Coordinates of C-alpha atoms in Angstrom, one line a residue:
M1 CA -0.1 -0.1 -0.5
P2 CA 1.5 3.2 -1.6
S3 CA 2.9 5.7 1.5
A4 CA 1.0 9.8 1.2
S5 CA 4.1 10.8 0.5
D6 CA 4.2 8.4 -2.3
V7 CA 0.5 9.9 -3.8
V8 CA 1.7 12.8 -4.3
Y9 CA 5.4 12.2 -5.7
Y10 CA 3.9 10.1 -7.8
L11 CA 1.2 13.1 -8.7
I12 CA 3.9 15.3 -9.5
H13 CA 6.1 13.2 -11.4
F14 CA 3.6 12.0 -13.1
Q15 CA 6.0 10.6 -15.9
E16 CA 7.4 8.8 -13.1
L17 CA 4.3 7.2 -12.6
R18 CA 4.2 6.2 -16.0
S19 CA 6.8 4.9 -16.4
I20 CA 6.2 1.9 -13.2
I21 CA 3.3 1.0 -14.8
Q22 CA 4.9 0.8 -17.9
W23 CA 7.6 -1.6 -16.6
K24 CA 4.9 -3.8 -14.6
V25 CA 2.3 -3.9 -17.0
W26 CA 4.1 -4.4 -20.1
H27 CA 6.9 -5.8 -19.7
A28 CA 7.6 -9.5 -21.2
P29 CA 10.3 -11.1 -19.7
V30 CA 11.9 -12.5 -22.2
H31 CA 12.1 -16.2 -20.5
E32 CA 9.1 -16.7 -17.5
R33 CA 10.5 -18.8 -15.3
N34 CA 7.6 -22.1 -14.2
E35 CA 7.0 -22.6 -11.5
D36 CA 6.2 -26.0 -12.3
K37 CA 8.8 -27.8 -12.9
E38 CA 10.6 -26.7 -9.7
S39 CA 11.7 -28.8 -7.0
I40 CA 10.5 -28.0 -3.1
T41 CA 13.9 -26.7 -2.4
L42 CA 15.3 -24.7 -5.8
R43 CA 11.1 -23.0 -5.3
K44 CA 12.6 -21.9 -0.9
C45 CA 16.6 -20.9 -2.0
F46 CA 13.7 -19.4 -4.8
D47 CA 12.1 -16.9 -2.3
L48 CA 15.3 -16.7 0.3
L49 CA 16.9 -15.1 -3.6
Q50 CA 13.8 -12.6 -3.0
M51 CA 14.3 -12.1 0.6
T52 CA 18.0 -11.1 0.5
S53 CA 17.6 -9.0 -2.7
R54 CA 14.6 -7.6 -4.5
S55 CA 17.1 -5.8 -7.7
F56 CA 18.4 -8.5 -7.8
S57 CA 15.8 -11.2 -7.4
G58 CA 13.8 -9.8 -10.6
V59 CA 16.1 -9.8 -13.5
I60 CA 17.6 -13.7 -11.8
Q61 CA 14.1 -14.7 -12.8
E62 CA 14.2 -13.8 -16.3
L63 CA 17.0 -14.9 -17.6
H64 CA 17.7 -18.1 -19.7
P65 CA 16.7 -21.6 -18.1
E66 CA 20.7 -22.7 -19.7
L67 CA 21.2 -20.1 -16.8
L68 CA 18.4 -18.9 -13.8
V69 CA 19.2 -22.1 -11.3
P70 CA 23.6 -21.9 -11.6
V71 CA 23.0 -17.9 -11.1
A72 CA 20.8 -17.6 -8.6
L73 CA 23.0 -20.1 -6.4
F74 CA 25.9 -18.9 -7.0
Y75 CA 24.1 -15.1 -6.0
L76 CA 22.7 -16.7 -2.8
A77 CA 26.5 -18.4 -1.7
E78 CA 28.1 -15.3 -2.2
R79 CA 25.5 -14.0 -0.5
G80 CA 25.6 -16.0 2.7
Q81 CA 29.4 -15.8 2.4
D82 CA 28.6 -12.0 2.2
T83 CA 26.5 -11.6 5.9
I84 CA 29.5 -13.2 7.7
E85 CA 32.2 -11.3 6.0
D86 CA 29.3 -7.8 7.1
D87 CA 28.4 -9.2 10.3
M88 CA 30.1 -7.4 13.0
T89 CA 29.1 -9.1 16.0
I90 CA 30.8 -12.6 14.9
S91 CA 35.1 -12.6 16.2
L92 CA 37.6 -12.8 14.2
E93 CA 38.8 -16.3 15.9
E94 CA 35.2 -17.7 14.2
K95 CA 35.8 -15.0 10.7
E96 CA 38.1 -16.0 10.1
P97 CA 38.1 -19.6 9.5
L98 CA 34.5 -19.5 8.4
L99 CA 35.7 -17.5 5.4
R100 CA 38.0 -19.3 4.2
N101 CA 36.7 -22.5 4.1
F102 CA 33.1 -21.8 2.9
H103 CA 33.9 -22.3 -0.1
N104 CA 34.2 -26.4 1.6
M105 CA 30.9 -25.9 2.9
L106 CA 29.4 -26.0 -0.3
E107 CA 29.8 -29.8 -0.7
K108 CA 29.3 -30.2 3.4
E109 CA 25.3 -32.1 3.2
G110 CA 23.8 -30.2 5.7
W111 CA 26.0 -27.8 6.4
T112 CA 23.5 -24.4 8.0
Y113 CA 25.2 -21.3 10.0
N114 CA 23.6 -19.7 13.4
G115 CA 26.3 -17.9 14.9
N116 CA 24.4 -13.9 13.0
G117 CA 23.8 -11.5 15.7
P118 CA 20.4 -10.9 15.8
N119 CA 20.0 -8.3 13.9
E120 CA 21.6 -9.4 10.9
K121 CA 19.4 -9.2 8.0
D122 CA 20.4 -12.4 6.0
R123 CA 21.2 -14.3 8.6
E124 CA 17.8 -16.9 7.9
L125 CA 20.3 -17.7 4.6
L126 CA 22.8 -19.4 6.4
V127 CA 19.8 -20.7 8.9
K128 CA 19.0 -23.0 6.1
F129 CA 21.7 -22.8 4.5
D130 CA 21.6 -26.8 3.0
I131 CA 18.8 -25.8 0.9
V132 CA 21.0 -24.2 -1.0
I133 CA 24.0 -26.9 -0.6
G134 CA 21.6 -29.2 -2.0
E135 CA 20.3 -27.4 -4.9
L136 CA 24.1 -26.8 -5.7
M137 CA 25.0 -30.6 -5.7
K138 CA 22.2 -30.7 -8.3
I139 CA 23.3 -28.7 -10.9
K140 CA 27.2 -29.6 -13.8
P141 CA 29.9 -29.9 -12.0
T142 CA 31.4 -26.9 -14.8
Y143 CA 29.0 -24.7 -12.8
R144 CA 29.6 -25.7 -9.5
A145 CA 33.0 -25.8 -10.0
I146 CA 32.6 -21.9 -11.2
I147 CA 30.5 -21.0 -8.6
K148 CA 33.3 -22.6 -5.7
D149 CA 36.4 -20.9 -7.2
I150 CA 35.4 -17.7 -7.4
T151 CA 34.3 -17.9 -3.4
Q152 CA 37.8 -19.6 -1.9
K153 CA 39.2 -16.8 -3.7
M154 CA 36.3 -14.5 -2.0
G155 CA 37.0 -16.4 1.4
N156 CA 40.3 -15.3 1.8
G157 CA 39.9 -12.3 0.2
M158 CA 38.0 -11.6 3.1
A159 CA 39.7 -13.3 5.5
D160 CA 42.9 -11.6 4.2
F161 CA 40.6 -8.3 6.1
A162 CA 39.0 -9.4 8.8
A163 CA 42.5 -10.4 10.3
N164 CA 43.8 -6.7 9.3
A165 CA 43.8 -4.5 12.5
E166 CA 44.9 -1.6 10.6
Y167 CA 41.2 -2.4 8.4
N168 CA 39.9 -3.1 11.0
T169 CA 40.3 0.1 13.4
N170 CA 40.8 2.7 10.5
G171 CA 38.9 1.0 8.0
V172 CA 40.3 1.1 4.1
D173 CA 43.3 2.8 4.9
T174 CA 45.4 3.4 0.8
V175 CA 43.4 3.5 -2.9
K176 CA 45.6 0.3 -3.8
D177 CA 43.5 -1.1 -0.5
Y178 CA 40.1 -0.2 -2.0
E179 CA 40.2 -1.4 -5.0
L180 CA 42.3 -4.3 -3.7
Y181 CA 39.2 -4.8 -1.4
C182 CA 36.4 -3.8 -4.3
H183 CA 38.2 -6.4 -6.2
Y184 CA 38.0 -9.8 -3.7
V185 CA 33.5 -8.6 -3.2
A186 CA 32.5 -7.3 -6.5
G187 CA 35.6 -7.8 -8.8
L188 CA 35.0 -11.6 -9.0
V189 CA 31.8 -11.4 -8.8
G190 CA 32.4 -10.2 -12.6
E191 CA 35.0 -13.3 -13.2
G192 CA 33.0 -15.2 -11.7
L193 CA 29.1 -14.2 -14.0
T194 CA 31.5 -14.3 -17.1
R195 CA 32.9 -17.0 -17.1
L196 CA 29.7 -19.1 -16.5
F197 CA 28.0 -16.7 -18.8
V198 CA 30.9 -17.6 -22.0
E199 CA 30.6 -22.1 -20.2
S200 CA 27.2 -21.9 -20.7
G201 CA 27.5 -19.9 -24.5
L202 CA 25.4 -16.8 -24.4
A203 CA 28.8 -14.4 -24.0
N204 CA 32.0 -14.1 -26.9
P205 CA 35.2 -16.3 -24.8
A206 CA 36.8 -13.2 -25.8
L207 CA 35.4 -11.9 -22.9
L208 CA 37.6 -13.9 -21.1
E209 CA 40.5 -12.6 -22.6
R210 CA 40.2 -8.9 -21.2
P211 CA 39.5 -9.6 -16.6
H212 CA 39.6 -5.9 -16.3
L213 CA 36.0 -5.8 -18.2
Q214 CA 35.1 -8.4 -16.0
E215 CA 36.8 -6.6 -12.8
S216 CA 35.1 -2.7 -13.8
M217 CA 31.8 -5.0 -14.2
G218 CA 32.0 -5.5 -10.6
Q219 CA 33.7 -2.4 -9.3
F220 CA 31.6 0.1 -11.3
L221 CA 28.7 -1.6 -8.8
Q222 CA 30.8 -1.4 -5.6
K223 CA 32.0 1.8 -5.6
T224 CA 28.6 3.3 -6.2
N225 CA 27.4 1.2 -3.3
I226 CA 30.0 2.4 -0.5
I227 CA 29.5 6.0 -2.3
R228 CA 26.3 6.2 -0.9
D229 CA 25.8 3.6 2.0
V230 CA 29.5 5.9 3.6
R231 CA 26.7 7.2 6.5
E232 CA 25.0 4.0 6.2
D233 CA 28.3 1.9 7.0
L234 CA 29.2 4.8 9.4
D235 CA 26.3 4.4 12.2
D236 CA 27.6 0.7 12.0
N237 CA 31.2 1.6 12.7
R238 CA 32.8 0.1 8.9
R239 CA 34.5 2.6 7.3
F240 CA 35.4 2.3 2.8
W241 CA 36.6 5.6 2.4
P242 CA 39.8 5.2 1.7
K243 CA 42.0 7.5 4.0
E244 CA 44.2 8.3 1.5
I245 CA 41.2 10.1 0.0
W246 CA 39.7 11.5 2.7
S247 CA 42.4 12.7 4.6
K248 CA 43.0 15.3 1.5
H249 CA 39.8 17.2 3.1
V250 CA 39.7 16.9 6.9
N251 CA 41.6 15.8 9.9
R252 CA 38.3 12.6 11.3
F253 CA 36.3 10.8 8.8
E254 CA 33.3 11.4 11.1
D255 CA 34.4 14.9 10.0
L256 CA 32.2 14.8 6.3
F257 CA 29.2 14.1 8.7
D258 CA 29.8 17.5 10.2
P259 CA 27.6 20.4 8.6
K260 CA 30.2 23.0 8.9
N261 CA 32.6 20.9 6.3
E262 CA 30.1 20.7 3.7
A263 CA 32.1 22.3 1.4
A264 CA 35.0 19.9 2.5
A265 CA 32.8 16.3 2.2
L266 CA 31.7 16.8 -1.1
N267 CA 34.2 17.7 -2.9
C268 CA 35.9 14.0 -1.1
S269 CA 33.1 12.4 -2.7
S270 CA 33.7 13.8 -5.9
E271 CA 36.5 12.2 -6.2
M272 CA 35.3 9.0 -5.0
V273 CA 33.1 9.5 -7.7
L274 CA 36.4 10.1 -9.5
N275 CA 37.2 7.0 -8.6
A276 CA 34.6 5.2 -9.5
L277 CA 33.7 6.9 -13.4
K278 CA 37.3 6.0 -15.7
H279 CA 35.6 1.5 -14.6
A280 CA 32.0 3.4 -17.1
D281 CA 33.3 3.5 -21.0
E282 CA 34.9 0.0 -19.9
C283 CA 31.1 -1.1 -18.9
L284 CA 29.7 -0.3 -22.1
F285 CA 32.8 -2.4 -23.3
Y286 CA 31.6 -5.1 -21.5
L287 CA 28.2 -5.5 -22.5
A288 CA 29.3 -5.6 -26.5
G289 CA 30.1 -9.2 -25.7
I290 CA 26.2 -10.7 -24.7
K291 CA 25.2 -13.3 -26.9
E292 CA 21.5 -13.2 -25.6
Q293 CA 19.0 -10.6 -24.4
S294 CA 18.1 -11.6 -20.9
V295 CA 22.0 -11.9 -19.7
F296 CA 22.0 -8.8 -21.7
N297 CA 19.7 -7.5 -19.3
F298 CA 20.8 -8.8 -16.5
T299 CA 24.3 -7.4 -16.9
A300 CA 22.1 -3.6 -18.1
I301 CA 20.3 -2.8 -16.2
P302 CA 22.6 -2.8 -12.7
Q303 CA 25.3 -1.1 -13.7
S304 CA 22.7 2.2 -15.6
M305 CA 21.4 1.8 -12.1
A306 CA 24.7 2.3 -10.7
I307 CA 26.0 5.4 -13.7
A308 CA 22.0 7.2 -12.1
T309 CA 23.1 6.6 -8.9
I310 CA 26.0 8.3 -9.3
E311 CA 24.6 10.9 -10.8
L312 CA 22.8 11.1 -7.7
V313 CA 24.8 11.0 -4.4
F314 CA 27.5 13.4 -7.4
R315 CA 27.7 17.3 -5.0
N316 CA 24.6 16.0 -3.5
P317 CA 24.8 16.9 0.8
Q318 CA 22.2 14.5 1.4
V319 CA 25.0 10.9 1.8
F320 CA 26.3 12.4 3.9
R321 CA 23.0 12.6 5.9
K322 CA 20.8 9.7 5.2
N323 CA 20.7 7.0 2.8
I324 CA 19.7 8.0 -0.2
K325 CA 18.4 6.1 -4.0
I326 CA 16.6 6.9 -7.2
T327 CA 13.3 6.4 -6.9
K328 CA 11.1 3.0 -7.9
G329 CA 9.8 5.5 -11.0
Q330 CA 13.1 6.1 -12.0
A331 CA 14.7 2.3 -12.3
C332 CA 11.3 1.3 -14.0
R333 CA 12.5 3.6 -16.3
L334 CA 16.3 2.6 -17.3
M335 CA 14.7 -0.9 -16.5
V336 CA 13.0 -0.2 -19.6
Q337 CA 15.3 1.9 -21.6
S338 CA 17.9 -1.0 -20.6
S339 CA 16.2 -4.4 -21.5
Q340 CA 16.0 -3.5 -25.3
N341 CA 20.1 -2.5 -26.5
L342 CA 23.4 -1.6 -26.3
Q343 CA 22.8 2.0 -27.9
T344 CA 19.6 2.3 -25.4
V345 CA 21.9 1.7 -22.5
C346 CA 24.8 4.3 -24.6
D347 CA 21.7 7.0 -24.0
V348 CA 20.7 6.5 -20.9
F349 CA 25.5 6.6 -19.4
R350 CA 25.2 9.4 -22.0
T351 CA 22.2 11.3 -19.9
Y352 CA 23.8 10.2 -17.2
I353 CA 27.5 11.7 -18.4
R354 CA 26.3 15.2 -18.7
K355 CA 23.7 15.9 -15.7
I356 CA 27.9 14.7 -13.4
H357 CA 29.3 17.3 -16.2
Q358 CA 26.6 19.9 -15.1
K359 CA 26.6 19.4 -12.0
N360 CA 30.9 19.2 -12.1
S361 CA 32.5 22.7 -10.0
P362 CA 35.3 24.5 -10.5
K363 CA 35.7 24.8 -7.3
D364 CA 36.1 21.4 -6.8
P365 CA 39.7 20.3 -7.1
S366 CA 38.9 17.9 -8.9
F367 CA 37.0 19.2 -11.4
L368 CA 39.2 18.7 -14.0
Q369 CA 39.9 15.3 -13.9
I370 CA 35.5 14.4 -13.6
S371 CA 35.3 16.4 -16.6
I372 CA 37.7 14.8 -18.4
A373 CA 36.6 11.8 -17.5
C374 CA 33.1 12.3 -18.4
G375 CA 34.7 13.0 -21.8
K376 CA 35.8 9.5 -22.0
V377 CA 32.5 8.3 -21.9
E378 CA 31.2 10.4 -23.8
Q379 CA 34.4 9.5 -26.5
F380 CA 33.3 5.9 -26.3
I381 CA 30.1 5.9 -27.1
E382 CA 30.4 8.6 -29.7
S383 CA 33.0 5.7 -31.5
I384 CA 30.4 3.4 -31.3
F385 CA 27.3 4.6 -32.1
P386 CA 28.1 8.1 -33.8
S387 CA 25.5 11.0 -33.5
Q388 CA 26.2 11.8 -36.7
N389 CA 23.7 11.2 -39.7
P390 CA 26.2 11.0 -42.9
R391 CA 22.7 11.1 -44.9
A392 CA 22.2 15.0 -42.8
M393 CA 25.5 15.6 -43.6
V394 CA 25.2 14.9 -47.9
Q395 CA 21.7 17.4 -47.4
Q396 CA 23.7 19.6 -46.2
Q397 CA 26.6 19.7 -48.7
E398 CA 23.8 19.7 -51.4
P399 CA 22.6 23.7 -51.6
A400 CA 26.3 25.0 -51.5
A401 CA 26.8 22.0 -54.6
V402 CA 24.1 23.6 -56.3
A403 CA 25.1 27.4 -55.6
A404 CA 28.5 26.5 -57.4
P405 CA 29.4 27.9 -60.8
D406 CA 30.5 24.8 -62.1
A407 CA 27.9 21.7 -60.8
Q408 CA 25.2 20.0 -63.0
A409 CA 22.4 20.0 -61.6
A410 CA 20.4 16.7 -61.5
P411 CA 17.7 16.1 -63.8
A412 CA 14.5 15.8 -61.9
D413 CA 11.9 13.2 -61.5
P414 CA 8.6 14.2 -64.1
T415 CA 6.4 11.5 -62.3
K416 CA 8.0 13.4 -59.1
E417 CA 6.6 16.3 -60.2
A418 CA 3.4 15.7 -61.0
E419 CA 2.9 13.2 -57.7
A420 CA 3.4 17.2 -55.8
R421 CA 1.7 19.1 -58.1
S422 CA -1.4 16.8 -58.1
E423 CA -0.6 17.1 -53.8
M424 CA -1.0 20.8 -53.6
I425 CA -4.6 20.6 -56.0
Y426 CA -6.2 17.8 -53.3
L427 CA -4.4 20.4 -50.1
M428 CA -6.0 23.5 -51.9
L429 CA -9.5 21.8 -52.4
A430 CA -10.3 20.0 -49.1
C431 CA -9.2 23.6 -47.8
F432 CA -11.7 24.8 -50.1
G433 CA -13.8 22.3 -48.9
T434 CA -13.6 23.0 -45.4
V435 CA -14.6 26.4 -45.3
V436 CA -17.9 25.5 -46.8
F437 CA -18.7 23.1 -44.4
I438 CA -18.2 25.7 -42.0
S439 CA -19.6 28.2 -43.5
T440 CA -23.0 26.0 -44.3
I441 CA -23.3 25.2 -40.9
M442 CA -22.6 28.5 -40.0
I443 CA -25.6 29.6 -41.8
G444 CA -28.2 27.3 -41.2
V445 CA -27.6 27.9 -37.5
A446 CA -28.2 31.0 -37.5
W447 CA -31.2 30.2 -39.6
L448 CA -32.9 27.4 -37.0
L449 CA -32.4 30.4 -34.6
G450 CA -34.5 33.1 -36.2
A451 CA -32.0 35.5 -38.8
R452 CA -33.1 37.5 -41.4
F453 CA -31.4 36.9 -44.9
D454 CA -34.3 38.4 -47.0
V455 CA -34.0 41.4 -44.8
A456 CA -30.1 41.1 -45.6
I457 CA -30.2 41.2 -49.0
H458 CA -32.5 43.9 -49.9
Q459 CA -30.4 45.9 -47.7
L460 CA -27.8 44.7 -50.1
K461 CA -29.1 45.1 -53.7
H462 CA -30.1 48.5 -52.9
G463 CA -26.8 49.0 -51.5
S464 CA -26.5 50.0 -47.7
A465 CA -25.0 47.7 -45.9
R466 CA -25.7 49.4 -42.5
I467 CA -28.3 49.0 -39.8
P468 CA -31.2 50.3 -41.0
V469 CA -33.4 53.3 -38.9
P470 CA -35.7 52.0 -37.0
D471 CA -38.8 53.1 -39.5
K472 CA -37.1 51.6 -42.2
A473 CA -36.6 48.3 -40.5
A474 CA -39.4 48.8 -39.4
E475 CA -41.1 49.1 -43.4
A476 CA -38.3 46.6 -44.4
V477 CA -39.6 44.0 -42.0
S478 CA -43.6 44.2 -43.1
R479 CA -43.1 44.8 -46.6
Y480 CA -41.6 40.5 -46.2
D481 CA -43.7 39.9 -42.9
H482 CA -46.0 35.9 -43.2
G483 CA -49.1 37.3 -42.8
E484 CA -50.0 34.1 -42.5
L485 CA -47.7 33.7 -39.0

């Protein structure tokens, strides 16, 4: 049930309401999940998927049948591991071995975990993790091996950060550490998904030869979330913004959230946005290697939402006060636009990149670099989808060619000239007919209302178009009056 504020908002922003209706009513999935053919445990896995991520759940359930279950289970496996890593109530002595051995638990029948804190939002996933394990054992061994390999890499990386005393005390220190953390929690997900896509035959194998593209797909999403969730992470005693960046602007990380330091905080967030924008063009390059529409939708929609979120948080002081997100209407519009083809996704990126460029402030120390980053994205889009229309350019050059003294005019086409003349005649007849029709109706209505055209005609015959004086008017009326009436 929508709240009163939502109703008022969408009455004002009618286009967003239209996007919601368009997505809910007219969106036709490329593939539809068939629950009748699923086991009870597999249905429970999709219930867990819906519980842990509503945004990803929708696009996952529209994937090609070959990838539907492997990708859903891959997401649940990594979400379970991430739930352990995020939970600050679990001691390091317990957390580190759990993370390093989590990949082995994927093959341990009946394994569950009940050690999360009561307020951990996804603890139920680990409490019922035996269901996920049971379904993992049913998928193709090649898919299971990819999921296990990525889970092992992620677990070791997360454990390294969890065991790092400096990280636990002060958060991420350098930009290099920040990049490494994003690699472990998101870049590896990009690698795993790419391997699943290629293994299924639904993506270009050349993507495996460009690991930096896979990395950018995950890093762009993760860095966007880290920038957006900075206030929420502070409240949970977590710091992911690297000290190497924020220390340029404030003395203590907490100073970013003091309204007195708003200008410095915005400059700091701009530098974080700059760090994320370097992945934008590589994400578009990656999307060009996807062969199947449902896989394209699955990969493109999150990236479009990420660039929209980057534009939302850029130079927005609200990011330091609360967790802000794009509206549901904006999300639906992005999903509609991003589930078509690469060109429409490039249009989305171009739109938000230009908005970022407009918001960019010359007072910002990162002004020039952000302008260059925006230009780089637009340049890449222009290289694959040129905005100049060759036909229009030729038409613009034609008048100059005609004006040249030595130019030879092309012979006129008699058929086209005849068609133009006939169209002009039809247009004139239509205009004349319209005038006659409207005039007839007006005269008829006047006559029905009692207009005396006989008096008007008599006056015109005698060369007088003026209104007659009362005596002469009465005389004229009596002359044409009908006694029987």
